[in-house]
Coordinates of C-alpha atoms and ligand atoms in Angstrom, one line a residue:
M25 CA 98.8 78.4 110.6
S26 CA 97.7 80.4 107.6
A27 CA 100.6 78.8 105.6
L28 CA 99.3 75.4 106.6
I29 CA 95.8 76.3 105.4
D30 CA 97.2 77.5 102.1
T31 CA 99.1 74.3 101.6
L32 CA 96.1 72.1 102.5
T33 CA 93.9 74.1 100.2
L34 CA 96.4 73.7 97.3
R35 CA 96.8 70.0 97.8
F36 CA 93.1 69.4 97.9
D37 CA 92.6 71.5 94.8
Q38 CA 95.2 69.3 93.0
A39 CA 93.4 66.2 94.1
I40 CA 90.1 67.5 92.8
V41 CA 91.6 68.3 89.4
A42 CA 93.2 64.8 89.3
A43 CA 90.0 63.1 90.2
F44 CA 87.4 65.2 88.3
G45 CA 89.3 67.3 85.8
D46 CA 90.4 70.8 85.2
E47 CA 87.0 72.4 85.1
H48 CA 86.7 71.8 88.9
A49 CA 89.9 73.6 89.8
G50 CA 89.6 76.3 92.3
T51 CA 86.9 74.7 94.4
P52 CA 88.5 75.7 97.7
P53 CA 87.8 73.3 100.6
V54 CA 86.3 74.9 103.7
L55 CA 88.8 74.0 106.5
R56 CA 87.8 74.3 110.1
R57 CA 89.4 73.2 113.4
S58 CA 87.5 70.3 114.8
N59 CA 87.6 68.5 118.1
R60 CA 87.4 65.1 116.5
A61 CA 90.5 65.7 114.4
D62 CA 92.9 68.6 114.0
F63 CA 91.0 69.9 110.9
Q64 CA 87.8 69.0 109.1
A65 CA 87.7 69.7 105.4
D66 CA 84.5 70.2 103.6
V67 CA 85.5 69.4 100.0
A68 CA 82.9 66.9 98.8
L69 CA 79.5 68.4 99.6
G70 CA 79.4 71.2 97.1
L71 CA 81.1 69.2 94.4
G72 CA 78.6 66.3 95.0
R73 CA 75.7 68.6 94.4
K74 CA 77.3 70.0 91.3
L75 CA 78.0 66.5 89.9
G76 CA 74.8 65.0 91.2
R77 CA 76.7 62.2 93.0
P78 CA 76.8 61.2 96.7
P79 CA 79.3 63.3 98.6
R80 CA 80.8 60.3 100.3
E81 CA 81.8 58.9 96.9
I82 CA 83.3 62.3 95.9
A83 CA 85.2 62.4 99.2
E84 CA 86.6 58.9 98.6
A85 CA 87.8 59.9 95.2
I86 CA 89.5 63.0 96.5
V87 CA 91.1 61.2 99.4
A88 CA 92.5 58.6 97.0
K89 CA 94.3 61.3 95.1
V90 CA 95.3 63.8 97.7
D91 CA 99.0 64.0 98.6
L92 CA 99.5 65.1 102.2
A93 CA 102.7 63.2 102.9
G94 CA 104.6 64.5 105.8
L95 CA 101.8 66.8 106.8
V96 CA 98.9 64.6 107.7
D97 CA 99.1 61.1 109.0
K98 CA 95.5 60.2 109.5
I99 CA 92.7 61.0 107.0
E100 CA 89.2 59.8 107.5
I101 CA 85.8 60.4 105.8
A102 CA 83.2 61.3 108.3
G103 CA 79.5 62.1 108.3
P104 CA 77.9 63.0 105.0
G105 CA 81.4 63.4 103.4
F106 CA 83.6 65.5 105.5
V107 CA 87.3 64.7 105.5
N108 CA 89.0 64.7 108.9
L109 CA 92.7 65.3 109.0
S110 CA 95.2 64.8 111.8
L111 CA 98.5 66.5 111.3
T112 CA 101.7 64.5 111.8
G113 CA 103.5 64.9 115.1
E114 CA 106.7 65.7 113.2
W115 CA 105.1 68.6 111.4
L116 CA 103.6 70.0 114.6
A117 CA 106.9 69.7 116.4
R118 CA 108.9 71.3 113.6
E119 CA 106.5 74.3 113.5
V120 CA 106.6 74.7 117.3
R121 CA 110.4 74.7 117.2
A122 CA 110.4 77.3 114.5
A123 CA 107.9 79.5 116.5
A124 CA 110.0 79.2 119.6
A125 CA 113.2 80.2 117.7
D126 CA 111.4 83.3 116.4
A127 CA 111.8 86.5 118.4
R128 CA 108.1 87.4 117.7
L129 CA 107.0 83.8 118.5
G130 CA 105.6 83.3 115.0
V131 CA 104.0 86.7 114.4
A132 CA 104.7 87.8 110.8
S133 CA 106.0 91.4 110.4
E134 CA 103.9 93.7 108.2
T135 CA 105.2 96.4 105.9
P136 CA 105.9 99.1 108.4
E137 CA 103.6 102.1 108.4
T138 CA 103.5 105.2 110.6
V139 CA 100.4 104.8 112.8
V140 CA 99.1 107.5 115.0
I141 CA 96.9 106.4 117.8
D142 CA 94.8 109.0 119.5
Y143 CA 93.8 107.6 122.8
S144 CA 93.0 108.3 126.4
S145 CA 92.5 112.1 125.7
P146 CA 90.9 113.2 129.0
N147 CA 90.0 116.7 129.8
V148 CA 92.0 119.0 132.1
A149 CA 90.6 119.6 135.6
K150 CA 88.2 116.8 135.1
E151 CA 88.2 113.2 136.3
M152 CA 88.7 110.6 133.6
H153 CA 85.2 109.2 133.0
V154 CA 84.4 105.6 131.9
G155 CA 84.9 106.6 128.2
H156 CA 88.5 107.7 128.9
I157 CA 89.2 104.6 130.9
R158 CA 88.2 102.4 128.0
S159 CA 90.0 104.5 125.5
T160 CA 93.2 104.3 127.6
L161 CA 93.1 100.5 127.9
I162 CA 92.0 99.7 124.3
G163 CA 94.4 102.3 122.8
D164 CA 97.3 101.0 124.8
A165 CA 96.7 97.4 123.8
L166 CA 96.4 98.4 120.1
A167 CA 99.6 100.4 120.3
R168 CA 101.4 97.4 121.6
V169 CA 100.0 95.0 119.0
L170 CA 100.7 97.4 116.1
E171 CA 104.3 97.9 117.4
H172 CA 104.7 94.1 117.7
V173 CA 103.8 93.5 114.0
G174 CA 106.4 96.1 113.1
H175 CA 104.7 99.5 112.7
R176 CA 106.0 102.8 113.9
V177 CA 103.4 103.9 116.4
I178 CA 103.0 107.5 117.5
R179 CA 100.8 107.8 120.6
Q180 CA 98.8 111.0 120.8
N181 CA 97.1 112.1 124.0
H182 CA 94.6 114.7 122.6
L183 CA 94.1 116.3 126.0
G184 CA 91.1 118.7 126.3
D185 CA 92.9 121.8 127.6
W186 CA 91.4 124.7 125.8
G187 CA 88.1 126.5 125.4
T188 CA 85.5 128.4 127.4
P189 CA 85.5 126.3 130.6
F190 CA 89.0 127.6 131.3
G191 CA 87.7 131.1 132.0
M192 CA 85.8 129.9 135.0
L193 CA 88.5 127.4 136.1
I194 CA 91.1 130.1 136.2
E195 CA 88.9 132.5 138.1
H196 CA 88.2 129.7 140.5
V197 CA 91.9 129.1 140.9
L198 CA 92.3 132.8 141.7
D199 CA 89.5 132.8 144.2
T200 CA 90.6 129.6 146.1
S201 CA 94.3 130.0 146.1
G202 CA 94.2 133.5 147.5
G203 CA 96.4 134.9 144.8
D204 CA 99.2 132.5 145.4
A205 CA 98.5 130.0 142.7
S206 CA 101.8 128.2 143.1
S207 CA 100.5 126.6 146.4
L208 CA 97.5 125.1 144.7
S209 CA 96.9 121.4 144.6
I210 CA 93.9 120.0 143.0
R211 CA 93.2 116.9 145.0
D212 CA 89.8 116.3 143.6
L213 CA 89.6 117.5 140.1
D214 CA 85.9 116.8 139.7
V215 CA 85.0 118.7 142.8
F216 CA 87.1 121.6 141.7
Y217 CA 85.4 121.6 138.3
R218 CA 81.9 121.3 139.8
E219 CA 82.6 124.2 142.2
A220 CA 83.6 126.4 139.4
R221 CA 80.6 125.4 137.3
A222 CA 78.2 126.1 140.2
K223 CA 79.7 129.6 140.8
F224 CA 79.5 130.2 137.1
D225 CA 75.8 129.3 137.0
G226 CA 74.8 131.0 140.2
D227 CA 77.0 134.2 140.3
P228 CA 76.6 136.6 137.4
A229 CA 79.6 138.6 138.4
F230 CA 81.8 135.4 138.5
A231 CA 80.3 134.4 135.1
E232 CA 81.2 137.8 133.7
R233 CA 84.8 137.6 135.1
S234 CA 85.1 134.1 133.5
R235 CA 84.0 135.3 130.1
R236 CA 86.6 138.1 130.3
R237 CA 89.2 135.6 131.3
V238 CA 88.5 133.5 128.2
V239 CA 89.2 136.5 126.1
L240 CA 92.4 137.1 128.0
L241 CA 93.4 133.5 127.6
Q242 CA 92.8 133.6 123.9
S243 CA 94.7 136.8 123.4
G244 CA 97.7 135.3 125.2
D245 CA 97.7 137.4 128.4
A246 CA 100.8 136.3 130.3
K247 CA 99.3 136.1 133.8
T248 CA 96.3 134.2 132.4
L249 CA 98.5 131.8 130.5
E250 CA 100.5 131.2 133.6
L251 CA 97.4 130.2 135.6
W252 CA 96.2 128.1 132.7
R253 CA 99.6 126.3 132.5
L254 CA 99.3 125.5 136.2
L255 CA 96.0 123.8 135.8
V256 CA 97.2 121.9 132.8
D257 CA 100.4 120.8 134.6
L258 CA 98.4 119.7 137.7
S259 CA 96.1 117.6 135.6
T260 CA 98.8 116.1 133.4
S261 CA 100.8 115.0 136.4
Y262 CA 97.7 113.5 137.9
F263 CA 97.0 111.6 134.7
G264 CA 100.6 110.7 134.5
E265 CA 100.4 109.0 137.9
I266 CA 97.4 107.0 136.8
Y267 CA 99.1 105.9 133.5
A268 CA 102.2 104.8 135.5
R269 CA 100.0 102.8 137.9
L270 CA 98.2 101.2 135.0
G271 CA 101.5 100.5 133.2
V272 CA 100.1 102.4 130.2
G273 CA 102.7 103.5 127.7
L274 CA 101.5 107.1 127.5
K275 CA 104.3 109.6 128.4
S276 CA 104.2 113.3 128.8
G277 CA 105.9 113.6 125.4
D278 CA 102.8 111.9 123.9
V279 CA 100.5 114.8 125.0
C280 CA 99.5 116.7 122.0
S281 CA 96.6 118.7 123.3
E282 CA 93.9 120.9 121.9
S283 CA 95.9 124.0 122.7
F284 CA 98.8 122.8 120.6
Y285 CA 96.5 123.2 117.5
N286 CA 95.3 126.6 118.5
P287 CA 97.9 128.5 116.5
M288 CA 97.0 126.5 113.4
L289 CA 93.2 127.1 113.4
S290 CA 93.1 130.4 111.5
K291 CA 95.1 128.8 108.7
V292 CA 92.9 125.7 108.7
T293 CA 89.9 128.0 108.3
S294 CA 91.5 130.2 105.6
D295 CA 92.6 127.2 103.6
L296 CA 89.1 125.7 103.7
R297 CA 87.8 129.1 102.6
D298 CA 90.4 129.3 99.7
A299 CA 89.3 125.8 98.6
G300 CA 85.8 127.0 98.4
L301 CA 84.6 124.6 101.1
L302 CA 83.6 127.1 103.8
E303 CA 80.0 128.2 103.9
D304 CA 78.1 130.6 106.2
S305 CA 75.3 128.9 108.2
D306 CA 73.5 131.2 110.7
G307 CA 76.6 133.2 111.2
A308 CA 78.9 130.2 111.8
E309 CA 81.5 129.1 109.3
C310 CA 80.9 125.5 108.3
V311 CA 81.7 122.8 105.8
F312 CA 79.0 120.6 104.5
A313 CA 80.2 117.1 103.6
E314 CA 78.1 114.8 101.4
G315 CA 76.0 112.2 103.1
F316 CA 75.6 113.8 106.5
T317 CA 72.0 114.9 107.2
S318 CA 70.0 115.6 110.3
K319 CA 67.0 113.4 111.3
E320 CA 64.8 115.8 109.2
G321 CA 67.0 115.2 106.2
K322 CA 68.7 118.6 106.2
P323 CA 72.4 118.7 105.4
L324 CA 74.5 118.8 108.6
P325 CA 77.2 121.4 109.0
L326 CA 80.6 120.7 110.5
I327 CA 81.1 123.9 112.5
V328 CA 84.7 125.2 112.1
R329 CA 84.1 128.7 113.6
K330 CA 81.3 129.4 115.9
T331 CA 79.0 132.5 115.7
D332 CA 81.0 134.1 118.5
G333 CA 84.2 133.9 116.4
G334 CA 85.7 131.1 118.5
F335 CA 87.0 127.9 117.0
G336 CA 85.3 124.6 118.0
Y337 CA 86.2 121.1 118.7
A338 CA 85.9 120.2 115.0
A339 CA 88.4 122.9 113.9
T340 CA 91.0 121.4 116.3
D341 CA 90.3 117.9 115.0
L342 CA 90.8 119.1 111.4
A343 CA 94.1 120.7 112.3
G344 CA 94.9 117.4 114.1
V345 CA 94.3 115.3 110.9
R346 CA 96.5 117.7 108.9
H347 CA 99.3 117.6 111.5
R348 CA 99.2 113.9 111.7
T349 CA 99.5 113.2 108.0
A350 CA 101.6 116.1 106.9
T351 CA 104.0 116.5 109.8
L352 CA 104.0 113.2 111.6
G353 CA 103.8 111.3 108.3
A354 CA 101.0 109.0 109.4
T355 CA 99.3 106.8 106.9
R356 CA 97.0 105.2 109.4
I357 CA 95.3 107.2 112.1
L358 CA 93.2 105.5 114.8
Y359 CA 90.8 107.5 117.0
V360 CA 90.1 105.4 120.1
V361 CA 87.0 107.3 121.1
G362 CA 83.6 106.3 122.4
A363 CA 80.8 105.5 120.0
P364 CA 78.8 108.8 120.7
Q365 CA 81.4 110.7 118.7
Q366 CA 80.9 108.6 115.6
Q367 CA 79.2 111.2 113.5
H368 CA 81.6 114.0 114.6
L369 CA 84.7 111.9 113.6
A370 CA 83.1 110.7 110.3
M371 CA 82.5 114.3 109.3
V372 CA 86.0 115.4 110.3
F373 CA 87.4 112.6 108.2
A374 CA 85.2 113.5 105.2
V375 CA 86.0 117.2 105.4
A376 CA 89.7 116.5 105.8
A377 CA 89.6 114.3 102.7
K378 CA 87.9 117.0 100.7
A379 CA 90.5 119.5 101.9
G380 CA 93.3 117.1 100.7
W381 CA 94.6 116.5 104.2
L382 CA 93.7 112.8 104.3
L383 CA 94.5 111.3 101.0
P384 CA 95.2 107.6 100.2
P385 CA 97.2 105.8 101.3
A386 CA 96.5 107.7 104.5
R387 CA 93.3 106.8 106.2
A388 CA 91.6 107.4 109.5
T389 CA 89.5 104.9 111.5
H390 CA 87.2 105.5 114.4
V391 CA 87.9 102.7 116.9
A392 CA 84.6 103.1 118.7
F393 CA 83.7 101.3 121.9
G394 CA 80.6 100.8 124.0
S395 CA 79.9 101.8 127.6
I396 CA 80.6 100.2 130.9
L397 CA 77.4 99.5 132.8
G398 CA 76.9 99.1 136.5
P399 CA 75.3 96.0 138.0
D400 CA 71.9 97.7 137.4
K401 CA 72.7 97.7 133.6
K402 CA 72.7 101.5 133.6
M403 CA 75.7 103.7 133.1
F404 CA 78.5 102.8 135.5
K405 CA 78.4 105.4 138.4
T406 CA 79.5 105.5 142.0
R407 CA 76.8 104.7 144.6
E408 CA 76.3 108.4 145.0
G409 CA 75.8 108.8 141.3
G410 CA 79.1 110.5 140.6
T411 CA 81.9 109.7 138.1
V412 CA 83.7 106.5 138.9
K413 CA 87.3 107.5 139.4
L414 CA 89.9 105.3 137.8
A415 CA 92.2 105.8 140.7
D416 CA 89.5 104.4 143.0
L417 CA 89.0 101.4 140.7
L418 CA 92.7 100.6 140.8
D419 CA 92.7 100.7 144.6
E420 CA 89.7 98.5 144.9
A421 CA 90.9 96.0 142.3
T422 CA 94.2 95.6 144.1
T423 CA 92.5 95.3 147.5
R424 CA 90.1 92.7 146.3
A425 CA 92.9 90.7 144.6
L426 CA 94.9 90.8 147.8
A427 CA 92.0 89.5 149.8
I428 CA 91.7 86.6 147.4
I429 CA 95.3 85.8 147.6
V430 CA 95.3 86.0 151.4
E431 CA 92.5 83.5 151.4
K432 CA 94.3 81.1 149.1
D433 CA 97.3 81.6 151.3
P434 CA 100.0 80.4 148.9
P435 CA 102.9 79.2 151.1
H436 CA 105.6 80.1 148.6
L437 CA 104.7 83.9 148.6
D438 CA 105.7 86.2 151.4
D439 CA 103.8 89.4 152.3
A440 CA 105.6 91.6 149.9
A441 CA 105.3 89.1 147.0
R442 CA 101.6 88.8 147.8
R443 CA 101.1 92.5 147.5
E444 CA 103.0 92.6 144.2
V445 CA 101.0 89.7 142.8
A446 CA 97.8 91.3 144.0
R447 CA 98.6 94.5 142.1
M448 CA 99.3 92.5 138.9
I449 CA 96.1 90.5 139.2
G450 CA 93.9 93.4 140.2
I451 CA 95.0 95.7 137.5
G452 CA 95.3 92.8 135.0
A453 CA 91.7 91.8 135.8
L454 CA 90.5 95.4 135.3
K455 CA 92.2 95.6 131.9
Y456 CA 91.2 92.2 130.8
V457 CA 87.5 92.5 131.4
D458 CA 87.5 95.6 129.3
L459 CA 89.6 94.2 126.4
S460 CA 87.9 90.7 126.3
S461 CA 84.5 91.9 125.6
D462 CA 83.5 92.8 122.0
R463 CA 84.8 96.4 121.8
V464 CA 81.7 98.0 120.3
K465 CA 79.3 96.4 122.8
D466 CA 78.5 97.6 126.4
Y467 CA 79.6 95.4 129.2
V468 CA 78.5 95.0 132.8
F469 CA 81.1 95.7 135.4
D470 CA 81.3 92.9 137.9
W471 CA 84.2 92.5 140.4
N472 CA 83.5 88.9 141.2
R473 CA 83.5 87.7 137.7
M474 CA 86.5 89.6 136.5
L475 CA 88.6 88.4 139.5
A476 CA 87.5 84.8 139.3
F477 CA 90.3 82.3 138.9
D478 CA 88.1 80.3 136.5
G479 CA 86.8 81.3 133.2
N480 CA 87.8 83.9 130.6
T481 CA 89.6 86.2 133.1
A482 CA 93.1 87.6 133.6
P483 CA 93.7 85.6 136.8
Y484 CA 93.0 82.4 135.0
L485 CA 95.5 83.2 132.2
Q486 CA 98.0 84.5 134.7
F487 CA 97.6 81.3 136.8
A488 CA 98.2 79.1 133.8
H489 CA 101.4 81.1 133.0
A490 CA 102.5 80.9 136.7
R491 CA 102.1 77.1 136.6
T492 CA 104.4 76.7 133.6
R493 CA 106.9 79.0 135.3
S494 CA 106.8 77.1 138.5
I495 CA 107.6 73.8 136.6
L496 CA 110.4 75.4 134.7
R497 CA 111.9 76.7 137.9
K498 CA 111.7 73.3 139.6
A499 CA 113.3 71.7 136.6
G500 CA 116.2 74.2 136.7
G501 CA 118.7 73.9 133.9
A502 CA 118.4 74.8 130.2
V503 CA 115.3 74.1 128.1
D504 CA 115.8 73.4 124.4
A505 CA 113.0 73.8 121.9
A506 CA 114.8 71.3 119.7
D507 CA 113.6 68.6 122.1
V508 CA 109.9 69.2 121.3
A509 CA 108.1 66.1 120.2
I510 CA 104.4 65.7 119.9
G511 CA 102.6 62.5 120.9
T512 CA 99.6 62.7 123.3
P513 CA 96.3 64.5 122.3
E514 CA 97.0 67.2 124.9
E515 CA 100.4 67.8 123.4
R516 CA 98.8 68.1 120.0
A517 CA 96.2 70.5 121.2
L518 CA 98.8 72.6 122.9
A519 CA 101.0 72.6 119.8
L520 CA 98.1 73.6 117.6
A521 CA 97.1 76.4 120.0
L522 CA 100.7 77.7 120.1
L523 CA 100.8 77.9 116.4
G524 CA 97.8 80.1 116.3
F525 CA 99.5 83.0 118.0
G526 CA 100.9 84.6 114.8
D527 CA 97.6 84.7 112.9
T528 CA 95.8 85.9 116.0
V529 CA 98.0 88.9 116.5
S530 CA 98.0 89.8 112.8
G531 CA 94.2 89.6 112.9
V532 CA 94.1 92.0 115.8
A533 CA 96.4 94.4 114.0
E534 CA 94.0 94.4 111.1
S535 CA 90.6 94.2 112.8
L536 CA 91.6 96.4 115.9
Q537 CA 89.7 93.9 118.1
P538 CA 91.7 93.1 121.2
H539 CA 89.0 90.6 122.3
R540 CA 90.2 88.2 119.6
L541 CA 93.6 88.0 121.3
C542 CA 91.8 87.4 124.7
T543 CA 89.7 84.6 123.2
Y544 CA 92.9 83.1 121.8
L545 CA 94.8 83.3 125.1
F546 CA 91.9 81.8 127.0
D547 CA 91.9 78.9 124.7
L548 CA 95.7 78.6 125.0
A549 CA 95.5 78.7 128.8
T550 CA 92.8 76.0 128.7
V551 CA 94.8 73.6 126.6
T552 CA 98.0 74.4 128.6
T553 CA 96.1 73.6 131.8
A554 CA 94.8 70.3 130.3
F555 CA 98.3 69.5 129.2
L556 CA 99.7 70.1 132.7
E557 CA 97.0 68.0 134.2
N558 CA 97.3 65.0 131.9
C559 CA 101.0 64.9 130.9
P560 CA 103.5 64.6 133.7
V561 CA 106.4 66.9 133.0
L562 CA 108.9 66.6 135.8
K563 CA 107.9 63.0 136.5
A564 CA 107.7 62.0 132.8
D565 CA 108.5 58.4 132.0
D566 CA 111.7 59.0 130.2
A567 CA 114.3 61.8 129.7
A568 CA 113.2 62.5 126.1
T569 CA 109.6 63.0 127.1
R570 CA 110.6 65.2 130.1
A571 CA 112.8 67.4 127.9
S572 CA 110.0 67.7 125.3
R573 CA 107.4 68.6 127.8
L574 CA 109.6 71.1 129.5
A575 CA 110.2 72.7 126.1
L576 CA 106.5 72.8 125.5
C577 CA 106.0 74.4 128.9
D578 CA 108.6 77.0 128.0
V579 CA 107.0 77.9 124.7
A580 CA 103.5 78.0 126.3
S581 CA 104.8 80.3 129.1
K582 CA 106.4 82.6 126.5
V583 CA 103.3 82.9 124.3
L584 CA 101.1 83.5 127.3
A585 CA 103.4 86.1 128.7
R586 CA 103.8 87.8 125.4
G587 CA 100.1 87.7 124.6
L588 CA 99.2 89.2 128.0
G589 CA 102.0 91.7 127.5
L590 CA 100.4 92.8 124.2
L591 CA 97.3 93.5 126.2
G592 CA 99.3 95.5 128.7
I593 CA 98.9 92.8 131.4
E594 CA 101.7 91.6 133.6
A595 CA 102.3 87.9 134.1
P596 CA 103.5 87.0 137.7
E597 CA 106.2 84.3 138.0
A598 CA 104.2 82.7 140.8
M599 CA 100.7 83.0 142.2
Ligands
LIG610 N1 88.7 115.1 125.1 C1 87.7 114.4 124.3 C2 86.5 114.0 125.2 O1 86.7 113.9 126.4 C3 88.1 113.2 123.6 C4 89.1 113.5 122.4 C5 89.2 112.5 121.4 N2 90.1 112.8 120.4 C6 89.9 113.6 119.4 N3 90.8 113.8 118.5 N4 88.7 114.2 119.3 O2 85.4 113.7 124.8

């Protein structure tokens, strides 16, 4: 589609020069999609003002000169001087055939880069909160999109598995498992964490033991490390189960947690000191980066080493940037982390740049996102006010989707198939609602809306896909994209939508906004549905039309499935 726009722009420019002379070259027309024609070009209004002549007259002069042979078969002047263009059926058909023959369905490949995506990154012995849920879904979709356009993607799950809370957690393991830690199973991570916290706050002896345990952990005491490992393993296997249920591409090999960076922190600190960047601020070792000030206008420190001598979250992130550029070879690093960490990350990037660990072409981006709100427009919480568990959301999504299917009672699906489809719809809906809203904004969580079969929802897109699949199954036999021909308005609209896939995916790889792909797919599903409702496929008037429409069904089904796939959403064959 962008190639088409370039061609149209060039041809109009040539026409303007032919009609009004060289000095008006480079007046690019504004081209937009229009529902009256395929495109509307705004070429005459600006020029009319410049020349002091009526825009309609200008438009007529340009239309008389413009050469759009083979590309456009209808050209009309509309309104104050807009030029409406309808593409030729041949051109549309040829482009659809080319996209169908392309393994990436028309998505251009980019110069490959090594992209690190830091996402999900929950904390050990804690439930994933809403922020981790969003990070997991957005990060996974971006990883898929960036891979699809040809980048080498390295997923990094920056698990929070180090620091002072582990003292109390380990002591609590010892207290509750009665010495035999191997029998421990943490069913409810959050409860376990809260119990430890409560004891820490209420029992001075426990708190003292916990503090000593942190020291033992940091000094590498074998028994302590064994217990710590146990906690980490329990958590990672719990997170792993959730990733598997979600169909998220994070594997245990992608875990690169805070503790991984621990051995690098003293070198990070001494290198910062050698570079003259480290300053003492109230006993803590800090770096001040230009442009970061507190509300009162005082320079803000990035604390590398705290007053107690321990390294903080920032030190780990600095080591992370260095590891990602120097060792993993990343030139692009994406941090899919909630908006509240904006300042922290901006400071980490600034300090890493000063230290020479993040130099062009390497760059880091904070892919921030807003919150999920409950129906009351406040932070999404359980009815009891606790953290919403992702595992519970997955259960409920699937149960609700199954209830909807049972009510629809599709005769062609047996019980097992219904359950499988319910899983795809439920989880798809949960992912789609998150990805389809503008990433940086908050959104309100609403089961009924996200599971509706109408509107911009996963089930609507999945249903459009399932309909195309059902027709293709009924037709049997081979489908050949070479048969595509474009005639009716619905066929034109479908062809135009199909041709937008490439630009859309490239745009998401650039803007890191998955909702643009959602908007595109919603539009594609809408025109696909209109096509199926207005253009008989299996009962088409003649064999050529039937073959062409089947081929269109096939391309539509592939683009829908691929597009959903890039969002991490499955597309059932039947619904
Ligand atoms: N574990 C952190 C949290 O729960 C998120 C980590 C994000 N990644 C990073 N490199 N800081 O807030």
